[in-house]
PDB file of C-alpha atoms in Angstrom:
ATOM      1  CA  UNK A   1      65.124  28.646 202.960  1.00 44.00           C
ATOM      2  CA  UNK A   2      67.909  29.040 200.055  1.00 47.00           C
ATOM      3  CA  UNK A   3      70.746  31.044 201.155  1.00 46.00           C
ATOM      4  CA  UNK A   4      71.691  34.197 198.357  1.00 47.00           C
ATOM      5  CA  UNK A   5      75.337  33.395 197.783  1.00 41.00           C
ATOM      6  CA  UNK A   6      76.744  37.204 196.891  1.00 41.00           C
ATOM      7  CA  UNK A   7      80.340  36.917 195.170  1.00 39.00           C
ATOM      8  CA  UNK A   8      82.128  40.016 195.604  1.00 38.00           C
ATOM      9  CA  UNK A   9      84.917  41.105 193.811  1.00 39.00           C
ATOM     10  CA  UNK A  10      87.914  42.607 195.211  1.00 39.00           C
ATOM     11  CA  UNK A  11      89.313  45.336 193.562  1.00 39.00           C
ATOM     12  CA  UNK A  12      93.172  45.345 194.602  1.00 38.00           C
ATOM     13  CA  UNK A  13      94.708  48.658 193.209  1.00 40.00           C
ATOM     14  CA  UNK A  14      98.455  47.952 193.139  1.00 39.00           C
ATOM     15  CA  UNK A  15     100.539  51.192 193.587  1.00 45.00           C
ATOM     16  CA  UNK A  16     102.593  52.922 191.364  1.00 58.00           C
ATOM     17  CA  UNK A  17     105.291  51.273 188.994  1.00 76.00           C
ATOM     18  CA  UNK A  18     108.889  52.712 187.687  1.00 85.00           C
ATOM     19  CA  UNK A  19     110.763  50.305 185.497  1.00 88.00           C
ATOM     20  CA  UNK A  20     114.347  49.946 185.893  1.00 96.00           C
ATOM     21  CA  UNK A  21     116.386  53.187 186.748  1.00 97.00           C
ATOM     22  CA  UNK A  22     120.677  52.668 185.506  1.00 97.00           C
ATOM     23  CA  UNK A  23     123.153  55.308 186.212  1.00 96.00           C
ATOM     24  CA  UNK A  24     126.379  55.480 184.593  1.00 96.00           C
ATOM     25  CA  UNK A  25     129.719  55.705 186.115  1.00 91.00           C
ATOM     26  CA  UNK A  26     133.245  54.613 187.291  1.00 88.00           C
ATOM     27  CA  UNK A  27     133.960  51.876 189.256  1.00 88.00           C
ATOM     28  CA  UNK A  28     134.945  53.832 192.212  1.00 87.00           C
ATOM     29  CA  UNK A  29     131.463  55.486 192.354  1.00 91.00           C
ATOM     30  CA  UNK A  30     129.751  52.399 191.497  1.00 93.00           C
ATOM     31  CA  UNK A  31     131.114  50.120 194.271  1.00 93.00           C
ATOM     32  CA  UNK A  32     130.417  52.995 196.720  1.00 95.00           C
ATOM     33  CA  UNK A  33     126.575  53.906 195.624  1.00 96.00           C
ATOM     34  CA  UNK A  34     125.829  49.822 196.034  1.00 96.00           C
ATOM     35  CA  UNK A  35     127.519  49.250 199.156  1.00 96.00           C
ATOM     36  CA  UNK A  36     127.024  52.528 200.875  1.00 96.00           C
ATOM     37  CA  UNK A  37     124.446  54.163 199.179  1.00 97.00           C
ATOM     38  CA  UNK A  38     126.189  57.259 198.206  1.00 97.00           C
ATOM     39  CA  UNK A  39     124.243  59.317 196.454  1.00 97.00           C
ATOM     40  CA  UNK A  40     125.931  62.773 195.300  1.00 96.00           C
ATOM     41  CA  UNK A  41     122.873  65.509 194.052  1.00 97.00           C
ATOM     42  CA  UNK A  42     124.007  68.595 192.716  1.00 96.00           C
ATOM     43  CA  UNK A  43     121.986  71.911 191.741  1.00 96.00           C
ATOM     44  CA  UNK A  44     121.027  72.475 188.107  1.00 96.00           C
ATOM     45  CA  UNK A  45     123.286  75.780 188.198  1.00 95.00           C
ATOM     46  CA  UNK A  46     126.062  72.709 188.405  1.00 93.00           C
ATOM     47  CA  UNK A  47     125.191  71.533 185.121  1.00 92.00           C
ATOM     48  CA  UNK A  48     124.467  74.828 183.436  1.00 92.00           C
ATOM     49  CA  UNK A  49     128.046  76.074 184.438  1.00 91.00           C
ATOM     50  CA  UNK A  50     130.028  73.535 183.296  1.00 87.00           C
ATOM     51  CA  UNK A  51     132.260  73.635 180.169  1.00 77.00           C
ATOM     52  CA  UNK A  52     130.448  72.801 177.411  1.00 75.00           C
ATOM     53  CA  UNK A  53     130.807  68.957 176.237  1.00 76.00           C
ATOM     54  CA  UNK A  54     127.873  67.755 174.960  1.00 72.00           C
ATOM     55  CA  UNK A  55     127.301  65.184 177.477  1.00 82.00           C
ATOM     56  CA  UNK A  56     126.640  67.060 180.619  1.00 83.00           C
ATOM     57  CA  UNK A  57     126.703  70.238 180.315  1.00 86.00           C
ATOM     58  CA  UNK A  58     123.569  72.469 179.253  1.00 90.00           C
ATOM     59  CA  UNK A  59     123.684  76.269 179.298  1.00 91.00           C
ATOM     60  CA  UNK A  60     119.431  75.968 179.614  1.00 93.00           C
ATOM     61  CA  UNK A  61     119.613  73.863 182.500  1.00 95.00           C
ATOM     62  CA  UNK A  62     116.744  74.803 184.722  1.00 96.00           C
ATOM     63  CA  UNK A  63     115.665  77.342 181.927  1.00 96.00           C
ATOM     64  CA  UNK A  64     112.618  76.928 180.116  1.00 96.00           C
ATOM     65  CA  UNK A  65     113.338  78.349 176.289  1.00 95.00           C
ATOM     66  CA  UNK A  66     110.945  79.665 173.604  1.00 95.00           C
ATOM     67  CA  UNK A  67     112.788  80.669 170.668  1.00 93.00           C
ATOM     68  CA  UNK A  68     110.404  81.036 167.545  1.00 92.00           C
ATOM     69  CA  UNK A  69     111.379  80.393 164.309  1.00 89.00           C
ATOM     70  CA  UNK A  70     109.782  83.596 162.752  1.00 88.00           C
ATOM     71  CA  UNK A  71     110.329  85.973 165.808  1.00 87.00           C
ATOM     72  CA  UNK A  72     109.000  86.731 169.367  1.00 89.00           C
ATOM     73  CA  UNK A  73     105.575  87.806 169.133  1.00 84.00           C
ATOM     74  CA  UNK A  74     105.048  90.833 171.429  1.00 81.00           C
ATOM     75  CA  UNK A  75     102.093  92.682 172.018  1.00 79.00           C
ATOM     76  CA  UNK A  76     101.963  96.261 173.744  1.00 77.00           C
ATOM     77  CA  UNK A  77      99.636  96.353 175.983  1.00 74.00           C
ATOM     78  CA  UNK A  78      99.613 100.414 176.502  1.00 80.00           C
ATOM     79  CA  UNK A  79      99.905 100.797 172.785  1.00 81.00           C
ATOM     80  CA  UNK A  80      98.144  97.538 171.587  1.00 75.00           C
ATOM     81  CA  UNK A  81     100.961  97.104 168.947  1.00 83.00           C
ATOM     82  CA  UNK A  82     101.979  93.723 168.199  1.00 84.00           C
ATOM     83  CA  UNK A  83     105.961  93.452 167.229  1.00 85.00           C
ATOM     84  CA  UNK A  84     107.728  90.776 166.320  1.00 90.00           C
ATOM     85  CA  UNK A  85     111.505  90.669 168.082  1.00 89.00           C
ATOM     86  CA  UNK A  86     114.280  88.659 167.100  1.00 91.00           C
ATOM     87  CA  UNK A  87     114.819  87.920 171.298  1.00 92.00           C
ATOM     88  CA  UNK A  88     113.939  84.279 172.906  1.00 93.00           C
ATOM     89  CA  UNK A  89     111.908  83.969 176.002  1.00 95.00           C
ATOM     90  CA  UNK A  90     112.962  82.289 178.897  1.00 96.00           C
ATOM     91  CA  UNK A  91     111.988  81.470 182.427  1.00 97.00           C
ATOM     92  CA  UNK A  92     114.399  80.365 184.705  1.00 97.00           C
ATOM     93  CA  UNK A  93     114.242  78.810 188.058  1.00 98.00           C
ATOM     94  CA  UNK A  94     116.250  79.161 191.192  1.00 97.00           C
ATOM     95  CA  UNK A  95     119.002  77.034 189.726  1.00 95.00           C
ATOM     96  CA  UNK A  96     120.762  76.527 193.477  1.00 95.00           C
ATOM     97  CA  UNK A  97     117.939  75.750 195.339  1.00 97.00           C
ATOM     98  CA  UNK A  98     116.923  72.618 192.867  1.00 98.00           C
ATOM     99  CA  UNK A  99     119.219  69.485 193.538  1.00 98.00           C
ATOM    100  CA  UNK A 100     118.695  66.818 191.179  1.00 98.00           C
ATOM    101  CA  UNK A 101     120.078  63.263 190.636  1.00 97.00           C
ATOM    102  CA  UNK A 102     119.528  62.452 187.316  1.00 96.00           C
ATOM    103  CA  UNK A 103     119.387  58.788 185.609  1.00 97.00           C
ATOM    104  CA  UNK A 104     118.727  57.005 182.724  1.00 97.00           C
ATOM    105  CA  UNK A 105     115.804  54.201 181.650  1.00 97.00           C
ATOM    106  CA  UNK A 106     117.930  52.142 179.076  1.00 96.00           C
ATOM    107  CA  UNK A 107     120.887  50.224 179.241  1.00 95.00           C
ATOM    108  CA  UNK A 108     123.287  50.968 176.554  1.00 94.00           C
ATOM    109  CA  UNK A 109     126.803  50.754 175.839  1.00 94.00           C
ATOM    110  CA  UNK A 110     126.478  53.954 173.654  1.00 94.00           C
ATOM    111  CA  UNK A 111     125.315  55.710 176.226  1.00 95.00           C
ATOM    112  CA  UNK A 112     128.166  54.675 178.454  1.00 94.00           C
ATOM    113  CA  UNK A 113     130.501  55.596 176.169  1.00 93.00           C
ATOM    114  CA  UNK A 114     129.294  58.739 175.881  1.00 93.00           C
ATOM    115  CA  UNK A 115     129.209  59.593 179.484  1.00 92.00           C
ATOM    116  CA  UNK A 116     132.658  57.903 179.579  1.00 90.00           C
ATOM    117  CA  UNK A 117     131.947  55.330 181.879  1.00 92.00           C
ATOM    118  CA  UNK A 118     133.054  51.855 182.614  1.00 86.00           C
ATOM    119  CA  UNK A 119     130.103  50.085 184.527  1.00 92.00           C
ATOM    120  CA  UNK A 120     126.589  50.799 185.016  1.00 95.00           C
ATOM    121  CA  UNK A 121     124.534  50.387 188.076  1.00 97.00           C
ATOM    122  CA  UNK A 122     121.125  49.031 187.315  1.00 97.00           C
ATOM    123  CA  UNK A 123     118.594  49.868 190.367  1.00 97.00           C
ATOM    124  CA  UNK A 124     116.044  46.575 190.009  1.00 97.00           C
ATOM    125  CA  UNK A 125     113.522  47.587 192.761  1.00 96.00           C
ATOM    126  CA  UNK A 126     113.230  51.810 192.414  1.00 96.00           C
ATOM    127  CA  UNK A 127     110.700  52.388 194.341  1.00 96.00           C
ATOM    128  CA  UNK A 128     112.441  51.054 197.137  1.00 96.00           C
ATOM    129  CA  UNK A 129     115.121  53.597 196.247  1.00 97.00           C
ATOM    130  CA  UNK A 130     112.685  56.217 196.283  1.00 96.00           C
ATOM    131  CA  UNK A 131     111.291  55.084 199.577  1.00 96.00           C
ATOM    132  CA  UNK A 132     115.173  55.284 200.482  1.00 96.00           C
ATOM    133  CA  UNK A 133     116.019  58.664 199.036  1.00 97.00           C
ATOM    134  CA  UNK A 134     112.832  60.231 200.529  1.00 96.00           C
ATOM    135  CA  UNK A 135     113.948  59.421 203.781  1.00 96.00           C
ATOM    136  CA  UNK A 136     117.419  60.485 203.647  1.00 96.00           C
ATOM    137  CA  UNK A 137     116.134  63.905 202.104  1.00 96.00           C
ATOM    138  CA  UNK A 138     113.514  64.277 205.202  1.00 94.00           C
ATOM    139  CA  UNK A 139     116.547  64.591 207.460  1.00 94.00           C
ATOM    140  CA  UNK A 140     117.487  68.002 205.834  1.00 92.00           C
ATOM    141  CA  UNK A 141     116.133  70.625 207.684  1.00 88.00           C
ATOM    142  CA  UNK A 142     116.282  73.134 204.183  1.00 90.00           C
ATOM    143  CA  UNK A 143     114.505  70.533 201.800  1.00 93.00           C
ATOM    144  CA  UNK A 144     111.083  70.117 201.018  1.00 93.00           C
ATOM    145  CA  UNK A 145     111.561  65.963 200.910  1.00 93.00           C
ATOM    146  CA  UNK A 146     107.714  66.408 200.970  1.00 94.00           C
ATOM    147  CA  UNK A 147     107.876  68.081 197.538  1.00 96.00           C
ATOM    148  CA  UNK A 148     110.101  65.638 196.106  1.00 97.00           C
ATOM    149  CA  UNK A 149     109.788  65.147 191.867  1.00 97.00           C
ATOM    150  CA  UNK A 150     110.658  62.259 189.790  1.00 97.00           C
ATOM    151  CA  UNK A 151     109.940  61.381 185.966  1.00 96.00           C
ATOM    152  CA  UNK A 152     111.271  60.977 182.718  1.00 96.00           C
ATOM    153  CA  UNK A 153     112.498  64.132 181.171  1.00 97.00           C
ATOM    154  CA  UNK A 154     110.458  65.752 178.650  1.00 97.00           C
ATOM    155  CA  UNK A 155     112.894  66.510 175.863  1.00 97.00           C
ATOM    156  CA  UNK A 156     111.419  69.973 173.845  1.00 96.00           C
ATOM    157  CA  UNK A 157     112.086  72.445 171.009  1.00 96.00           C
ATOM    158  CA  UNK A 158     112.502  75.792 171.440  1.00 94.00           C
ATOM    159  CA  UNK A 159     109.896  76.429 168.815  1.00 94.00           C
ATOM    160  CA  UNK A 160     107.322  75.174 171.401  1.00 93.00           C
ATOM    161  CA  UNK A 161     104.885  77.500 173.218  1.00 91.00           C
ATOM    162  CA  UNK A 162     105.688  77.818 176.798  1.00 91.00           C
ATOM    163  CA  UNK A 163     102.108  77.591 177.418  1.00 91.00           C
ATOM    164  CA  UNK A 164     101.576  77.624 181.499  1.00 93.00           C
ATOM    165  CA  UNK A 165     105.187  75.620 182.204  1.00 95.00           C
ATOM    166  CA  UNK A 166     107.424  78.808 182.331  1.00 96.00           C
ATOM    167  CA  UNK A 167     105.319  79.517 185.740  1.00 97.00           C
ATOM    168  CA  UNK A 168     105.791  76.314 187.495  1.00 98.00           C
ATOM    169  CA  UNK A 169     109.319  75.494 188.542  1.00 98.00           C
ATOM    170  CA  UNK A 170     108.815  71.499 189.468  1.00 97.00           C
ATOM    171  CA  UNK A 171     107.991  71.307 185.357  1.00 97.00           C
ATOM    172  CA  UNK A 172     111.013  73.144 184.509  1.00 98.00           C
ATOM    173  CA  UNK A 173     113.528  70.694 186.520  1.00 98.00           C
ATOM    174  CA  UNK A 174     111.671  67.619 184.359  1.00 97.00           C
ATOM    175  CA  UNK A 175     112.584  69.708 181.155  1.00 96.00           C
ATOM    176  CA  UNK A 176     115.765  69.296 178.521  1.00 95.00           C
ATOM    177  CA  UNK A 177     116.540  70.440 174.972  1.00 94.00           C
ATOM    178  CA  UNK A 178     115.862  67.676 172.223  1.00 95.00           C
ATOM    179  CA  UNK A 179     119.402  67.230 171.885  1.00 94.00           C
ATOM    180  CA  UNK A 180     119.902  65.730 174.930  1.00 95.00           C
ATOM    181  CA  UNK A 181     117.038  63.035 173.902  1.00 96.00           C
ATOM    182  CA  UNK A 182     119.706  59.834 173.565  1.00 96.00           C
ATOM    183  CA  UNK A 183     120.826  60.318 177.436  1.00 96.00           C
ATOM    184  CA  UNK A 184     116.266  58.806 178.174  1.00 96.00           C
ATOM    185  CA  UNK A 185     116.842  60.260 181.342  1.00 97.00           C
ATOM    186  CA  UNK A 186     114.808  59.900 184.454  1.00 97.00           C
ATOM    187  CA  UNK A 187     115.367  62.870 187.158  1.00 97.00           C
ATOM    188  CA  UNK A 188     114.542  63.314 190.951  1.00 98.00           C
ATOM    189  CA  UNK A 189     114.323  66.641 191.496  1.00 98.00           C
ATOM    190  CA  UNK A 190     113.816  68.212 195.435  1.00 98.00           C
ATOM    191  CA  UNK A 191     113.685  71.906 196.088  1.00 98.00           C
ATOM    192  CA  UNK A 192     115.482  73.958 199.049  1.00 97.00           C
ATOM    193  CA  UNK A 193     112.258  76.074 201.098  1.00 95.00           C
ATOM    194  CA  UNK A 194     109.852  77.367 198.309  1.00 96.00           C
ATOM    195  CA  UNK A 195     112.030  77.089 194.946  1.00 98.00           C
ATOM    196  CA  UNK A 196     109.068  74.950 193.698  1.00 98.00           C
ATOM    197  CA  UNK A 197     106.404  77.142 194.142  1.00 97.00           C
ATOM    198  CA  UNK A 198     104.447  79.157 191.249  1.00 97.00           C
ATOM    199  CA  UNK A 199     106.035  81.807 189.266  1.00 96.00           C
ATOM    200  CA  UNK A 200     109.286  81.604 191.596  1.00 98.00           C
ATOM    201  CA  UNK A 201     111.061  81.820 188.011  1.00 98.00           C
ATOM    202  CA  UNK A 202     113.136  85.371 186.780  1.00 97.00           C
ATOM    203  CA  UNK A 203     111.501  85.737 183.184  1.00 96.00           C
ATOM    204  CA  UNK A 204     113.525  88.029 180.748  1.00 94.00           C
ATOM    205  CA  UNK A 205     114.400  88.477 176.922  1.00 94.00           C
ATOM    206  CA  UNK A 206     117.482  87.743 175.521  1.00 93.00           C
ATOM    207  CA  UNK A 207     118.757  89.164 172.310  1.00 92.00           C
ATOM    208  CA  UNK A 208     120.666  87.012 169.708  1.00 89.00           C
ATOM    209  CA  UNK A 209     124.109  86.494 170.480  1.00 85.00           C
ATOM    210  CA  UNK A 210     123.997  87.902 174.428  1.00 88.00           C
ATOM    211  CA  UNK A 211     126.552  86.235 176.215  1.00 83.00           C
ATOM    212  CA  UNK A 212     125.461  83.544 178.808  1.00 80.00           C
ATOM    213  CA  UNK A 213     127.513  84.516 182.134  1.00 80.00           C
ATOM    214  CA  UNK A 214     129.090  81.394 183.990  1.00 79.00           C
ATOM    215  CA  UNK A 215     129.858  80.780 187.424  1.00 78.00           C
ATOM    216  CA  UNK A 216     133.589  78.949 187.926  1.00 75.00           C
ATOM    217  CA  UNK A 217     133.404  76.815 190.990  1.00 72.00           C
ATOM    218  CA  UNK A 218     131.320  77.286 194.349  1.00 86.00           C
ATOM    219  CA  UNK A 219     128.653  75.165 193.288  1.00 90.00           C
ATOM    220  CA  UNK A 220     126.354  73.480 196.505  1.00 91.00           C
ATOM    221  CA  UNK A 221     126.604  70.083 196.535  1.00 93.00           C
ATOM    222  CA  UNK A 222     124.743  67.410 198.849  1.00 95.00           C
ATOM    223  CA  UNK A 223     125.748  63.543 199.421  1.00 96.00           C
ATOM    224  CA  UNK A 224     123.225  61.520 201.115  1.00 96.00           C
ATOM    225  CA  UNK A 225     124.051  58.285 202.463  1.00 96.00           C
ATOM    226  CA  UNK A 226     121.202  55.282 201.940  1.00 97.00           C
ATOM    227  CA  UNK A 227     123.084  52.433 203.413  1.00 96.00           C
ATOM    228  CA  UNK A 228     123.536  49.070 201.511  1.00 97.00           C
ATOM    229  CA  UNK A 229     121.644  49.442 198.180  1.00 97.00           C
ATOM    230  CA  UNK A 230     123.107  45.527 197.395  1.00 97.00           C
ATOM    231  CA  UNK A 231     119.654  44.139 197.688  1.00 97.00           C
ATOM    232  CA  UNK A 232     118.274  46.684 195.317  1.00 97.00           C
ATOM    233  CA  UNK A 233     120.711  46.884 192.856  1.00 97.00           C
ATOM    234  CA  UNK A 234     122.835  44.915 190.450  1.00 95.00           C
ATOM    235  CA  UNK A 235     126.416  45.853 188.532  1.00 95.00           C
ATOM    236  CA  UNK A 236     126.896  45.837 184.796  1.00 94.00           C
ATOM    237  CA  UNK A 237     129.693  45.438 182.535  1.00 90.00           C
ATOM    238  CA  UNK A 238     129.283  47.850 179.316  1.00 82.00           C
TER     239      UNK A 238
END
């Protein structure tokens, strides 16, 4: 009797990719990120607060903006009158309970000079830094390591509808004016308890001109510690 030789194919799904991750910075901070895996994360209020220099700094950080060109449509809904306002929209997020370590996926000498640093660290393997940083942020009682975010920015104009991301915080952290575009950053993003969760945004209106109040100093800050990242990661020379 013949035997029925049935080939069967195996379908092997490999798991998720990330290309190359490089972050920017002195030598100090370089040699002690690669040897001891020190990774500093600071909240977005941080970077909203700081003085503005074009690099950094963003006075939107963790604020999602809708600024129309022609006016804020506004509709009444007691009086059903539509109005146009001269105000912007804008949904922000609890800006000290989102700590974010933020990246870049090129390699670029302008964009070292820009940030004003010397070397750049190029992380070769990240999802084995992921694996890494996942773990270190499970040890924090506070964080929601389980919620964890990562992903290239999405770079916007203000012109754009809002459409459902002004409710959803996680989308928020991932977002950036246009003008920060040449920086091609790449973000991880972890929340503190529920700062994630739907709607947990303060909407308002903002006339033209209102002044955007600061915070000097007293920021949060959190430095994790990876261990050796040697194997992971090589040095570069810009």
């Amino acid at each position: 009797m013949p035997i029925n030789w049935t080939c069967y194919v195996l379908d092997i799904k490999l798991g998720p990719t990330l290309p190359p991750l490089f972050r920017y910075m002195s030598a100090e901070y370089a040699e002690s990120f690669i040897l001891r895996g020190e990774v500093l994360m600071r909240p977005l209020s941080y970077f909203r607060d700081l003085e503005h220099d074009g690099v950094r700094a963003d006075e939107y950080e963790g604020t999602l903006l809708h600024r129309p060109a022609d006016g804020l449509s506004v509709n009444n809904l007691t009086t059903g009158e539509l109005s146009v306002l001269p105000h912007s929209f804008e949904a922000t997020v609890r800006e000290d309970d989102i700590f974010i370590l933020c990246l870049s996926t090129e390699k670029s000498a302008s964009i070292a000079t820009r940030f004003g640093a010397e070397q750049c660290v190029e992380i070769a393997h990240p999802l084995r830094f992921l694996a890494r940083l996942r773990t270190s942020l499970g040890l924090r009682a506070r964080l929601r390591a389980s919620h964890l975010t990562h992903g290239p920015m999405r770079y916007y104009s203000p012109q754009e509808p809002p459409v459902v991301d002004w409710a959803l915080p996680d989308r928020i952290a991932l977002r950036k004016p246009a003008s920060f575009s040449w920086q091609q950053e790449y973000r991880f993003a972890v929340p503190i308890g529920d700062a994630f969760a739907v709607e947990q945004v303060e909407v308002k209106l903002v006339a033209p001109g209102a002044e955007r109040k600061k915070r000097i100093g007293g920021h949060p800050r959190m430095l994790l510690r990876l261990g050796s990242l040697s194997s992971i990661c090589r040095l570069h020379q810009l």
